[in-house]
């Protein structure tokens, strides 16, 4: 009982720390005139044409590129960096703390559900798990990912993204991002590859 009580107190303290981080981020965002909450993909896509969806299966997604939620839902429970905003006596906080204890004891077993759009990830299911992993400064989280394909346009942004998609099909790497067209072509050439050559697992691991 004493050990359980100590664990519970530790978890509560961790939630308080995470909430203080959220409050600082919230205040900073408000002072800068930007939304203090995570982005909402449904709002990002409003009025935009897309070219369908593609399942990418289960993969490790970078938490640094995880910027929002799929729908508005519980958006207001988090600061824009996914730290928890609600009070320690809320049902949300109780669930966050229970998940935190589970992560500390055995780790998360199930992947979250996410959508990728233009190199950014939006969580549909598993927001609290993302919050905890971001709080713990973990680099990635396992996710079942669906990519929303943007319509191809004659713009630099569109060309770069479609070059990224070709590179991703070869390597399944999503952490190497360029801002100018031709970047992936130069990278392939630098490692002795082209757009048609397959990659071994060892080659992908070394590049990663």
mmCIF file with all atom_site columns, C-alpha atoms in Angstrom:
data_model
loop_
_atom_site.group_PDB
_atom_site.id
_atom_site.type_symbol
_atom_site.label_atom_id
_atom_site.label_alt_id
_atom_site.label_comp_id
_atom_site.label_asym_id
_atom_site.label_entity_id
_atom_site.label_seq_id
_atom_site.pdbx_PDB_ins_code
_atom_site.Cartn_x
_atom_site.Cartn_y
_atom_site.Cartn_z
_atom_site.occupancy
_atom_site.B_iso_or_equiv
_atom_site.pdbx_formal_charge
_atom_site.auth_seq_id
_atom_site.auth_comp_id
_atom_site.auth_asym_id
_atom_site.auth_atom_id
_atom_site.pdbx_PDB_model_num
ATOM 1   C CA . UNK A 1 1   ? 0.000   0.000  0.000   1.00 0.00 ? 1   UNK A CA 1
ATOM 2   C CA . UNK A 1 2   ? 2.812   2.397  0.860   1.00 0.00 ? 2   UNK A CA 1
ATOM 3   C CA . UNK A 1 3   ? 4.492   1.746  -2.512  1.00 0.00 ? 3   UNK A CA 1
ATOM 4   C CA . UNK A 1 4   ? 1.204   2.333  -4.355  1.00 0.00 ? 4   UNK A CA 1
ATOM 5   C CA . UNK A 1 5   ? 0.627   5.575  -2.457  1.00 0.00 ? 5   UNK A CA 1
ATOM 6   C CA . UNK A 1 6   ? 4.123   6.775  -3.329  1.00 0.00 ? 6   UNK A CA 1
ATOM 7   C CA . UNK A 1 7   ? 3.536   5.917  -6.979  1.00 0.00 ? 7   UNK A CA 1
ATOM 8   C CA . UNK A 1 8   ? 0.208   7.769  -7.019  1.00 0.00 ? 8   UNK A CA 1
ATOM 9   C CA . UNK A 1 9   ? 1.799   10.872 -5.497  1.00 0.00 ? 9   UNK A CA 1
ATOM 10  C CA . UNK A 1 10  ? 4.601   10.719 -8.061  1.00 0.00 ? 10  UNK A CA 1
ATOM 11  C CA . UNK A 1 11  ? 2.128   10.484 -10.937 1.00 0.00 ? 11  UNK A CA 1
ATOM 12  C CA . UNK A 1 12  ? 0.104   13.425 -9.612  1.00 0.00 ? 12  UNK A CA 1
ATOM 13  C CA . UNK A 1 13  ? 3.280   15.497 -9.389  1.00 0.00 ? 13  UNK A CA 1
ATOM 14  C CA . UNK A 1 14  ? 4.195   14.600 -12.964 1.00 0.00 ? 14  UNK A CA 1
ATOM 15  C CA . UNK A 1 15  ? 0.757   15.714 -14.146 1.00 0.00 ? 15  UNK A CA 1
ATOM 16  C CA . UNK A 1 16  ? 1.187   19.010 -12.317 1.00 0.00 ? 16  UNK A CA 1
ATOM 17  C CA . UNK A 1 17  ? 4.545   19.530 -14.025 1.00 0.00 ? 17  UNK A CA 1
ATOM 18  C CA . UNK A 1 18  ? 3.056   18.755 -17.431 1.00 0.00 ? 18  UNK A CA 1
ATOM 19  C CA . UNK A 1 19  ? 0.174   21.146 -16.753 1.00 0.00 ? 19  UNK A CA 1
ATOM 20  C CA . UNK A 1 20  ? 2.568   23.936 -15.802 1.00 0.00 ? 20  UNK A CA 1
ATOM 21  C CA . UNK A 1 21  ? 4.347   23.416 -19.115 1.00 0.00 ? 21  UNK A CA 1
ATOM 22  C CA . UNK A 1 22  ? 0.982   23.606 -20.888 1.00 0.00 ? 22  UNK A CA 1
ATOM 23  C CA . UNK A 1 23  ? 0.052   26.840 -19.123 1.00 0.00 ? 23  UNK A CA 1
ATOM 24  C CA . UNK A 1 24  ? 3.346   28.472 -20.108 1.00 0.00 ? 24  UNK A CA 1
ATOM 25  C CA . UNK A 1 25  ? 2.915   27.395 -23.737 1.00 0.00 ? 25  UNK A CA 1
ATOM 26  C CA . UNK A 1 26  ? -0.702  28.593 -23.676 1.00 0.00 ? 26  UNK A CA 1
ATOM 27  C CA . UNK A 1 27  ? 0.229   32.052 -22.399 1.00 0.00 ? 27  UNK A CA 1
ATOM 28  C CA . UNK A 1 28  ? 3.085   32.398 -24.876 1.00 0.00 ? 28  UNK A CA 1
ATOM 29  C CA . UNK A 1 29  ? 0.831   31.484 -27.816 1.00 0.00 ? 29  UNK A CA 1
ATOM 30  C CA . UNK A 1 30  ? -1.840  33.968 -26.718 1.00 0.00 ? 30  UNK A CA 1
ATOM 31  C CA . UNK A 1 31  ? 0.780   36.720 -26.387 1.00 0.00 ? 31  UNK A CA 1
ATOM 32  C CA . UNK A 1 32  ? 1.953   35.944 -29.944 1.00 0.00 ? 32  UNK A CA 1
ATOM 33  C CA . UNK A 1 33  ? -1.576  36.061 -31.312 1.00 0.00 ? 33  UNK A CA 1
ATOM 34  C CA . UNK A 1 34  ? -1.654  32.416 -32.405 1.00 0.00 ? 34  UNK A CA 1
ATOM 35  C CA . UNK A 1 35  ? -3.942  29.572 -31.381 1.00 0.00 ? 35  UNK A CA 1
ATOM 36  C CA . UNK A 1 36  ? -2.909  28.123 -28.005 1.00 0.00 ? 36  UNK A CA 1
ATOM 37  C CA . UNK A 1 37  ? -4.391  24.734 -28.925 1.00 0.00 ? 37  UNK A CA 1
ATOM 38  C CA . UNK A 1 38  ? -3.224  21.945 -31.270 1.00 0.00 ? 38  UNK A CA 1
ATOM 39  C CA . UNK A 1 39  ? -4.159  22.343 -34.929 1.00 0.00 ? 39  UNK A CA 1
ATOM 40  C CA . UNK A 1 40  ? -7.298  20.578 -36.172 1.00 0.00 ? 40  UNK A CA 1
ATOM 41  C CA . UNK A 1 41  ? -6.898  18.716 -39.453 1.00 0.00 ? 41  UNK A CA 1
ATOM 42  C CA . UNK A 1 42  ? -10.566 19.013 -40.391 1.00 0.00 ? 42  UNK A CA 1
ATOM 43  C CA . UNK A 1 43  ? -10.154 22.792 -40.204 1.00 0.00 ? 43  UNK A CA 1
ATOM 44  C CA . UNK A 1 44  ? -6.842  22.730 -42.115 1.00 0.00 ? 44  UNK A CA 1
ATOM 45  C CA . UNK A 1 45  ? -8.535  20.799 -44.934 1.00 0.00 ? 45  UNK A CA 1
ATOM 46  C CA . UNK A 1 46  ? -11.666 22.944 -45.057 1.00 0.00 ? 46  UNK A CA 1
ATOM 47  C CA . UNK A 1 47  ? -12.123 24.247 -48.601 1.00 0.00 ? 47  UNK A CA 1
ATOM 48  C CA . UNK A 1 48  ? -9.100  22.332 -49.944 1.00 0.00 ? 48  UNK A CA 1
ATOM 49  C CA . UNK A 1 49  ? -9.191  19.723 -52.687 1.00 0.00 ? 49  UNK A CA 1
ATOM 50  C CA . UNK A 1 50  ? -7.405  16.440 -51.975 1.00 0.00 ? 50  UNK A CA 1
ATOM 51  C CA . UNK A 1 51  ? -6.470  13.442 -54.111 1.00 0.00 ? 51  UNK A CA 1
ATOM 52  C CA . UNK A 1 52  ? -7.732  10.733 -51.778 1.00 0.00 ? 52  UNK A CA 1
ATOM 53  C CA . UNK A 1 53  ? -6.204  8.755  -48.946 1.00 0.00 ? 53  UNK A CA 1
ATOM 54  C CA . UNK A 1 54  ? -3.564  6.034  -48.632 1.00 0.00 ? 54  UNK A CA 1
ATOM 55  C CA . UNK A 1 55  ? -2.993  3.687  -45.715 1.00 0.00 ? 55  UNK A CA 1
ATOM 56  C CA . UNK A 1 56  ? 0.639   3.603  -44.592 1.00 0.00 ? 56  UNK A CA 1
ATOM 57  C CA . UNK A 1 57  ? 0.112   0.899  -41.979 1.00 0.00 ? 57  UNK A CA 1
ATOM 58  C CA . UNK A 1 58  ? 1.739   0.965  -38.549 1.00 0.00 ? 58  UNK A CA 1
ATOM 59  C CA . UNK A 1 59  ? 4.936   3.006  -38.301 1.00 0.00 ? 59  UNK A CA 1
ATOM 60  C CA . UNK A 1 60  ? 6.920   5.148  -35.885 1.00 0.00 ? 60  UNK A CA 1
ATOM 61  C CA . UNK A 1 61  ? 5.958   8.780  -36.406 1.00 0.00 ? 61  UNK A CA 1
ATOM 62  C CA . UNK A 1 62  ? 8.118   11.693 -35.185 1.00 0.00 ? 62  UNK A CA 1
ATOM 63  C CA . UNK A 1 63  ? 6.506   13.500 -32.281 1.00 0.00 ? 63  UNK A CA 1
ATOM 64  C CA . UNK A 1 64  ? 8.216   16.697 -33.395 1.00 0.00 ? 64  UNK A CA 1
ATOM 65  C CA . UNK A 1 65  ? 6.009   16.628 -36.503 1.00 0.00 ? 65  UNK A CA 1
ATOM 66  C CA . UNK A 1 66  ? 2.838   15.691 -34.592 1.00 0.00 ? 66  UNK A CA 1
ATOM 67  C CA . UNK A 1 67  ? 1.033   19.003 -34.465 1.00 0.00 ? 67  UNK A CA 1
ATOM 68  C CA . UNK A 1 68  ? -2.669  18.425 -34.004 1.00 0.00 ? 68  UNK A CA 1
ATOM 69  C CA . UNK A 1 69  ? -5.829  16.381 -33.770 1.00 0.00 ? 69  UNK A CA 1
ATOM 70  C CA . UNK A 1 70  ? -8.059  15.016 -36.532 1.00 0.00 ? 70  UNK A CA 1
ATOM 71  C CA . UNK A 1 71  ? -11.226 16.693 -35.196 1.00 0.00 ? 71  UNK A CA 1
ATOM 72  C CA . UNK A 1 72  ? -11.923 19.442 -32.685 1.00 0.00 ? 72  UNK A CA 1
ATOM 73  C CA . UNK A 1 73  ? -13.168 17.071 -29.940 1.00 0.00 ? 73  UNK A CA 1
ATOM 74  C CA . UNK A 1 74  ? -10.776 17.299 -26.982 1.00 0.00 ? 74  UNK A CA 1
ATOM 75  C CA . UNK A 1 75  ? -8.569  19.903 -28.659 1.00 0.00 ? 75  UNK A CA 1
ATOM 76  C CA . UNK A 1 76  ? -9.106  22.404 -25.829 1.00 0.00 ? 76  UNK A CA 1
ATOM 77  C CA . UNK A 1 77  ? -7.756  19.920 -23.260 1.00 0.00 ? 77  UNK A CA 1
ATOM 78  C CA . UNK A 1 78  ? -4.244  20.423 -24.624 1.00 0.00 ? 78  UNK A CA 1
ATOM 79  C CA . UNK A 1 79  ? -1.829  23.264 -25.255 1.00 0.00 ? 79  UNK A CA 1
ATOM 80  C CA . UNK A 1 80  ? -0.470  23.507 -28.794 1.00 0.00 ? 80  UNK A CA 1
ATOM 81  C CA . UNK A 1 81  ? 2.451   21.241 -27.779 1.00 0.00 ? 81  UNK A CA 1
ATOM 82  C CA . UNK A 1 82  ? -0.018  18.602 -26.489 1.00 0.00 ? 82  UNK A CA 1
ATOM 83  C CA . UNK A 1 83  ? 0.574   19.188 -22.774 1.00 0.00 ? 83  UNK A CA 1
ATOM 84  C CA . UNK A 1 84  ? -2.534  18.869 -20.548 1.00 0.00 ? 84  UNK A CA 1
ATOM 85  C CA . UNK A 1 85  ? -4.466  22.004 -19.584 1.00 0.00 ? 85  UNK A CA 1
ATOM 86  C CA . UNK A 1 86  ? -7.294  20.644 -17.426 1.00 0.00 ? 86  UNK A CA 1
ATOM 87  C CA . UNK A 1 87  ? -7.178  20.616 -13.618 1.00 0.00 ? 87  UNK A CA 1
ATOM 88  C CA . UNK A 1 88  ? -5.853  17.696 -11.571 1.00 0.00 ? 88  UNK A CA 1
ATOM 89  C CA . UNK A 1 89  ? -9.354  16.846 -10.277 1.00 0.00 ? 89  UNK A CA 1
ATOM 90  C CA . UNK A 1 90  ? -10.837 16.403 -13.781 1.00 0.00 ? 90  UNK A CA 1
ATOM 91  C CA . UNK A 1 91  ? -11.763 13.066 -15.347 1.00 0.00 ? 91  UNK A CA 1
ATOM 92  C CA . UNK A 1 92  ? -9.319  13.904 -18.145 1.00 0.00 ? 92  UNK A CA 1
ATOM 93  C CA . UNK A 1 93  ? -6.471  14.267 -15.643 1.00 0.00 ? 93  UNK A CA 1
ATOM 94  C CA . UNK A 1 94  ? -7.336  10.957 -13.983 1.00 0.00 ? 94  UNK A CA 1
ATOM 95  C CA . UNK A 1 95  ? -7.139  9.179  -17.336 1.00 0.00 ? 95  UNK A CA 1
ATOM 96  C CA . UNK A 1 96  ? -3.871  10.951 -18.242 1.00 0.00 ? 96  UNK A CA 1
ATOM 97  C CA . UNK A 1 97  ? -2.310  9.922  -14.935 1.00 0.00 ? 97  UNK A CA 1
ATOM 98  C CA . UNK A 1 98  ? -3.498  6.330  -15.293 1.00 0.00 ? 98  UNK A CA 1
ATOM 99  C CA . UNK A 1 99  ? -1.945  6.159  -18.755 1.00 0.00 ? 99  UNK A CA 1
ATOM 100 C CA . UNK A 1 100 ? 1.257   7.737  -17.448 1.00 0.00 ? 100 UNK A CA 1
ATOM 101 C CA . UNK A 1 101 ? 1.537   5.051  -14.764 1.00 0.00 ? 101 UNK A CA 1
ATOM 102 C CA . UNK A 1 102 ? 0.909   2.377  -17.391 1.00 0.00 ? 102 UNK A CA 1
ATOM 103 C CA . UNK A 1 103 ? 3.645   3.804  -19.621 1.00 0.00 ? 103 UNK A CA 1
ATOM 104 C CA . UNK A 1 104 ? 6.104   3.818  -16.723 1.00 0.00 ? 104 UNK A CA 1
ATOM 105 C CA . UNK A 1 105 ? 5.297   0.221  -15.761 1.00 0.00 ? 105 UNK A CA 1
ATOM 106 C CA . UNK A 1 106 ? 4.963   -1.548 -19.093 1.00 0.00 ? 106 UNK A CA 1
ATOM 107 C CA . UNK A 1 107 ? 4.943   0.939  -21.964 1.00 0.00 ? 107 UNK A CA 1
ATOM 108 C CA . UNK A 1 108 ? 2.170   1.551  -24.453 1.00 0.00 ? 108 UNK A CA 1
ATOM 109 C CA . UNK A 1 109 ? 1.283   -1.535 -26.467 1.00 0.00 ? 109 UNK A CA 1
ATOM 110 C CA . UNK A 1 110 ? -1.305  -0.247 -28.919 1.00 0.00 ? 110 UNK A CA 1
ATOM 111 C CA . UNK A 1 111 ? -0.501  2.264  -31.660 1.00 0.00 ? 111 UNK A CA 1
ATOM 112 C CA . UNK A 1 112 ? -2.316  5.580  -31.814 1.00 0.00 ? 112 UNK A CA 1
ATOM 113 C CA . UNK A 1 113 ? -4.351  6.419  -34.923 1.00 0.00 ? 113 UNK A CA 1
ATOM 114 C CA . UNK A 1 114 ? -3.025  9.305  -36.998 1.00 0.00 ? 114 UNK A CA 1
ATOM 115 C CA . UNK A 1 115 ? -3.440  11.126 -40.292 1.00 0.00 ? 115 UNK A CA 1
ATOM 116 C CA . UNK A 1 116 ? -0.501  12.578 -42.216 1.00 0.00 ? 116 UNK A CA 1
ATOM 117 C CA . UNK A 1 117 ? -0.950  15.660 -44.369 1.00 0.00 ? 117 UNK A CA 1
ATOM 118 C CA . UNK A 1 118 ? 1.982   17.517 -45.913 1.00 0.00 ? 118 UNK A CA 1
ATOM 119 C CA . UNK A 1 119 ? 4.600   16.058 -43.530 1.00 0.00 ? 119 UNK A CA 1
ATOM 120 C CA . UNK A 1 120 ? 2.553   16.787 -40.420 1.00 0.00 ? 120 UNK A CA 1
ATOM 121 C CA . UNK A 1 121 ? 0.689   14.299 -38.220 1.00 0.00 ? 121 UNK A CA 1
ATOM 122 C CA . UNK A 1 122 ? -2.757  14.718 -36.673 1.00 0.00 ? 122 UNK A CA 1
ATOM 123 C CA . UNK A 1 123 ? -4.038  12.322 -34.026 1.00 0.00 ? 123 UNK A CA 1
ATOM 124 C CA . UNK A 1 124 ? -7.491  10.789 -34.274 1.00 0.00 ? 124 UNK A CA 1
ATOM 125 C CA . UNK A 1 125 ? -7.206  8.380  -31.352 1.00 0.00 ? 125 UNK A CA 1
ATOM 126 C CA . UNK A 1 126 ? -4.534  8.437  -28.648 1.00 0.00 ? 126 UNK A CA 1
ATOM 127 C CA . UNK A 1 127 ? -4.105  12.139 -27.869 1.00 0.00 ? 127 UNK A CA 1
ATOM 128 C CA . UNK A 1 128 ? -3.290  11.517 -24.203 1.00 0.00 ? 128 UNK A CA 1
ATOM 129 C CA . UNK A 1 129 ? -0.651  8.937  -25.143 1.00 0.00 ? 129 UNK A CA 1
ATOM 130 C CA . UNK A 1 130 ? 0.931   11.476 -27.483 1.00 0.00 ? 130 UNK A CA 1
ATOM 131 C CA . UNK A 1 131 ? 0.796   14.044 -24.678 1.00 0.00 ? 131 UNK A CA 1
ATOM 132 C CA . UNK A 1 132 ? 2.610   11.702 -22.302 1.00 0.00 ? 132 UNK A CA 1
ATOM 133 C CA . UNK A 1 133 ? 5.267   10.711 -24.822 1.00 0.00 ? 133 UNK A CA 1
ATOM 134 C CA . UNK A 1 134 ? 5.891   14.369 -25.668 1.00 0.00 ? 134 UNK A CA 1
ATOM 135 C CA . UNK A 1 135 ? 6.153   15.151 -21.949 1.00 0.00 ? 135 UNK A CA 1
ATOM 136 C CA . UNK A 1 136 ? 8.723   12.357 -21.614 1.00 0.00 ? 136 UNK A CA 1
ATOM 137 C CA . UNK A 1 137 ? 10.621  13.849 -24.595 1.00 0.00 ? 137 UNK A CA 1
ATOM 138 C CA . UNK A 1 138 ? 10.378  10.642 -26.604 1.00 0.00 ? 138 UNK A CA 1
ATOM 139 C CA . UNK A 1 139 ? 11.260  11.107 -30.304 1.00 0.00 ? 139 UNK A CA 1
ATOM 140 C CA . UNK A 1 140 ? 8.556   8.888  -31.831 1.00 0.00 ? 140 UNK A CA 1
ATOM 141 C CA . UNK A 1 141 ? 5.356   6.985  -31.145 1.00 0.00 ? 141 UNK A CA 1
ATOM 142 C CA . UNK A 1 142 ? 3.856   3.962  -32.916 1.00 0.00 ? 142 UNK A CA 1
ATOM 143 C CA . UNK A 1 143 ? 0.872   4.942  -35.045 1.00 0.00 ? 143 UNK A CA 1
ATOM 144 C CA . UNK A 1 144 ? -1.512  3.478  -37.581 1.00 0.00 ? 144 UNK A CA 1
ATOM 145 C CA . UNK A 1 145 ? -1.225  6.143  -40.268 1.00 0.00 ? 145 UNK A CA 1
ATOM 146 C CA . UNK A 1 146 ? -3.441  7.256  -43.113 1.00 0.00 ? 146 UNK A CA 1
ATOM 147 C CA . UNK A 1 147 ? -1.944  9.749  -45.556 1.00 0.00 ? 147 UNK A CA 1
ATOM 148 C CA . UNK A 1 148 ? -4.231  12.393 -47.042 1.00 0.00 ? 148 UNK A CA 1
ATOM 149 C CA . UNK A 1 149 ? -2.912  13.108 -50.510 1.00 0.00 ? 149 UNK A CA 1
ATOM 150 C CA . UNK A 1 150 ? -2.869  16.775 -51.487 1.00 0.00 ? 150 UNK A CA 1
ATOM 151 C CA . UNK A 1 151 ? -3.862  17.655 -55.011 1.00 0.00 ? 151 UNK A CA 1
ATOM 152 C CA . UNK A 1 152 ? -0.815  18.119 -57.238 1.00 0.00 ? 152 UNK A CA 1
ATOM 153 C CA . UNK A 1 153 ? -0.256  21.767 -58.125 1.00 0.00 ? 153 UNK A CA 1
ATOM 154 C CA . UNK A 1 154 ? 2.326   23.798 -60.010 1.00 0.00 ? 154 UNK A CA 1
ATOM 155 C CA . UNK A 1 155 ? 3.865   25.268 -56.851 1.00 0.00 ? 155 UNK A CA 1
ATOM 156 C CA . UNK A 1 156 ? 7.204   24.781 -55.118 1.00 0.00 ? 156 UNK A CA 1
ATOM 157 C CA . UNK A 1 157 ? 5.505   23.395 -52.018 1.00 0.00 ? 157 UNK A CA 1
ATOM 158 C CA . UNK A 1 158 ? 3.595   20.822 -54.068 1.00 0.00 ? 158 UNK A CA 1
ATOM 159 C CA . UNK A 1 159 ? 6.678   19.727 -56.013 1.00 0.00 ? 159 UNK A CA 1
ATOM 160 C CA . UNK A 1 160 ? 8.724   19.295 -52.844 1.00 0.00 ? 160 UNK A CA 1
ATOM 161 C CA . UNK A 1 161 ? 5.998   17.277 -51.142 1.00 0.00 ? 161 UNK A CA 1
ATOM 162 C CA . UNK A 1 162 ? 5.495   14.940 -54.094 1.00 0.00 ? 162 UNK A CA 1
ATOM 163 C CA . UNK A 1 163 ? 9.260   14.420 -54.257 1.00 0.00 ? 163 UNK A CA 1
ATOM 164 C CA . UNK A 1 164 ? 9.089   13.573 -50.550 1.00 0.00 ? 164 UNK A CA 1
ATOM 165 C CA . UNK A 1 165 ? 6.359   10.992 -51.218 1.00 0.00 ? 165 UNK A CA 1
ATOM 166 C CA . UNK A 1 166 ? 8.530   9.307  -53.866 1.00 0.00 ? 166 UNK A CA 1
ATOM 167 C CA . UNK A 1 167 ? 11.444  9.242  -51.407 1.00 0.00 ? 167 UNK A CA 1
ATOM 168 C CA . UNK A 1 168 ? 9.186   7.845  -48.694 1.00 0.00 ? 168 UNK A CA 1
ATOM 169 C CA . UNK A 1 169 ? 8.049   5.017  -50.966 1.00 0.00 ? 169 UNK A CA 1
ATOM 170 C CA . UNK A 1 170 ? 11.707  4.003  -51.370 1.00 0.00 ? 170 UNK A CA 1
ATOM 171 C CA . UNK A 1 171 ? 12.872  4.338  -47.763 1.00 0.00 ? 171 UNK A CA 1
ATOM 172 C CA . UNK A 1 172 ? 9.809   4.727  -45.494 1.00 0.00 ? 172 UNK A CA 1
ATOM 173 C CA . UNK A 1 173 ? 11.739  7.559  -43.809 1.00 0.00 ? 173 UNK A CA 1
ATOM 174 C CA . UNK A 1 174 ? 9.734   10.633 -42.864 1.00 0.00 ? 174 UNK A CA 1
ATOM 175 C CA . UNK A 1 175 ? 12.299  12.605 -40.862 1.00 0.00 ? 175 UNK A CA 1
ATOM 176 C CA . UNK A 1 176 ? 14.359  13.948 -43.778 1.00 0.00 ? 176 UNK A CA 1
ATOM 177 C CA . UNK A 1 177 ? 12.586  17.036 -45.076 1.00 0.00 ? 177 UNK A CA 1
ATOM 178 C CA . UNK A 1 178 ? 13.667  19.490 -47.745 1.00 0.00 ? 178 UNK A CA 1
ATOM 179 C CA . UNK A 1 179 ? 12.200  22.884 -48.554 1.00 0.00 ? 179 UNK A CA 1
ATOM 180 C CA . UNK A 1 180 ? 13.467  23.210 -52.135 1.00 0.00 ? 180 UNK A CA 1
ATOM 181 C CA . UNK A 1 181 ? 12.761  20.995 -55.187 1.00 0.00 ? 181 UNK A CA 1
ATOM 182 C CA . UNK A 1 182 ? 15.563  18.611 -56.099 1.00 0.00 ? 182 UNK A CA 1
ATOM 183 C CA . UNK A 1 183 ? 16.721  17.979 -52.546 1.00 0.00 ? 183 UNK A CA 1
ATOM 184 C CA . UNK A 1 184 ? 15.817  14.297 -52.517 1.00 0.00 ? 184 UNK A CA 1
ATOM 185 C CA . UNK A 1 185 ? 17.420  13.779 -55.944 1.00 0.00 ? 185 UNK A CA 1
ATOM 186 C CA . UNK A 1 186 ? 20.677  15.231 -54.604 1.00 0.00 ? 186 UNK A CA 1
ATOM 187 C CA . UNK A 1 187 ? 20.481  13.075 -51.492 1.00 0.00 ? 187 UNK A CA 1
ATOM 188 C CA . UNK A 1 188 ? 19.946  9.918  -53.530 1.00 0.00 ? 188 UNK A CA 1
ATOM 189 C CA . UNK A 1 189 ? 22.884  10.788 -55.739 1.00 0.00 ? 189 UNK A CA 1
ATOM 190 C CA . UNK A 1 190 ? 25.071  11.457 -52.685 1.00 0.00 ? 190 UNK A CA 1
ATOM 191 C CA . UNK A 1 191 ? 24.442  7.935  -51.361 1.00 0.00 ? 191 UNK A CA 1
ATOM 192 C CA . UNK A 1 192 ? 24.824  6.273  -54.755 1.00 0.00 ? 192 UNK A CA 1
ATOM 193 C CA . UNK A 1 193 ? 21.124  5.642  -55.417 1.00 0.00 ? 193 UNK A CA 1
ATOM 194 C CA . UNK A 1 194 ? 18.460  6.735  -57.864 1.00 0.00 ? 194 UNK A CA 1
ATOM 195 C CA . UNK A 1 195 ? 14.670  6.780  -57.816 1.00 0.00 ? 195 UNK A CA 1
ATOM 196 C CA . UNK A 1 196 ? 14.405  3.235  -59.166 1.00 0.00 ? 196 UNK A CA 1
ATOM 197 C CA . UNK A 1 197 ? 16.938  1.401  -56.996 1.00 0.00 ? 197 UNK A CA 1
ATOM 198 C CA . UNK A 1 198 ? 15.612  -0.618 -54.028 1.00 0.00 ? 198 UNK A CA 1
ATOM 199 C CA . UNK A 1 199 ? 16.973  -0.071 -50.531 1.00 0.00 ? 199 UNK A CA 1
ATOM 200 C CA . UNK A 1 200 ? 18.057  -2.780 -48.112 1.00 0.00 ? 200 UNK A CA 1
ATOM 201 C CA . UNK A 1 201 ? 17.063  -2.567 -44.441 1.00 0.00 ? 201 UNK A CA 1
ATOM 202 C CA . UNK A 1 202 ? 20.715  -1.957 -43.560 1.00 0.00 ? 202 UNK A CA 1
ATOM 203 C CA . UNK A 1 203 ? 20.962  0.965  -46.009 1.00 0.00 ? 203 UNK A CA 1
ATOM 204 C CA . UNK A 1 204 ? 17.815  2.522  -44.577 1.00 0.00 ? 204 UNK A CA 1
ATOM 205 C CA . UNK A 1 205 ? 19.065  2.054  -41.014 1.00 0.00 ? 205 UNK A CA 1
ATOM 206 C CA . UNK A 1 206 ? 22.395  3.701  -41.827 1.00 0.00 ? 206 UNK A CA 1
ATOM 207 C CA . UNK A 1 207 ? 20.741  6.691  -43.482 1.00 0.00 ? 207 UNK A CA 1
ATOM 208 C CA . UNK A 1 208 ? 18.303  7.062  -40.585 1.00 0.00 ? 208 UNK A CA 1
#
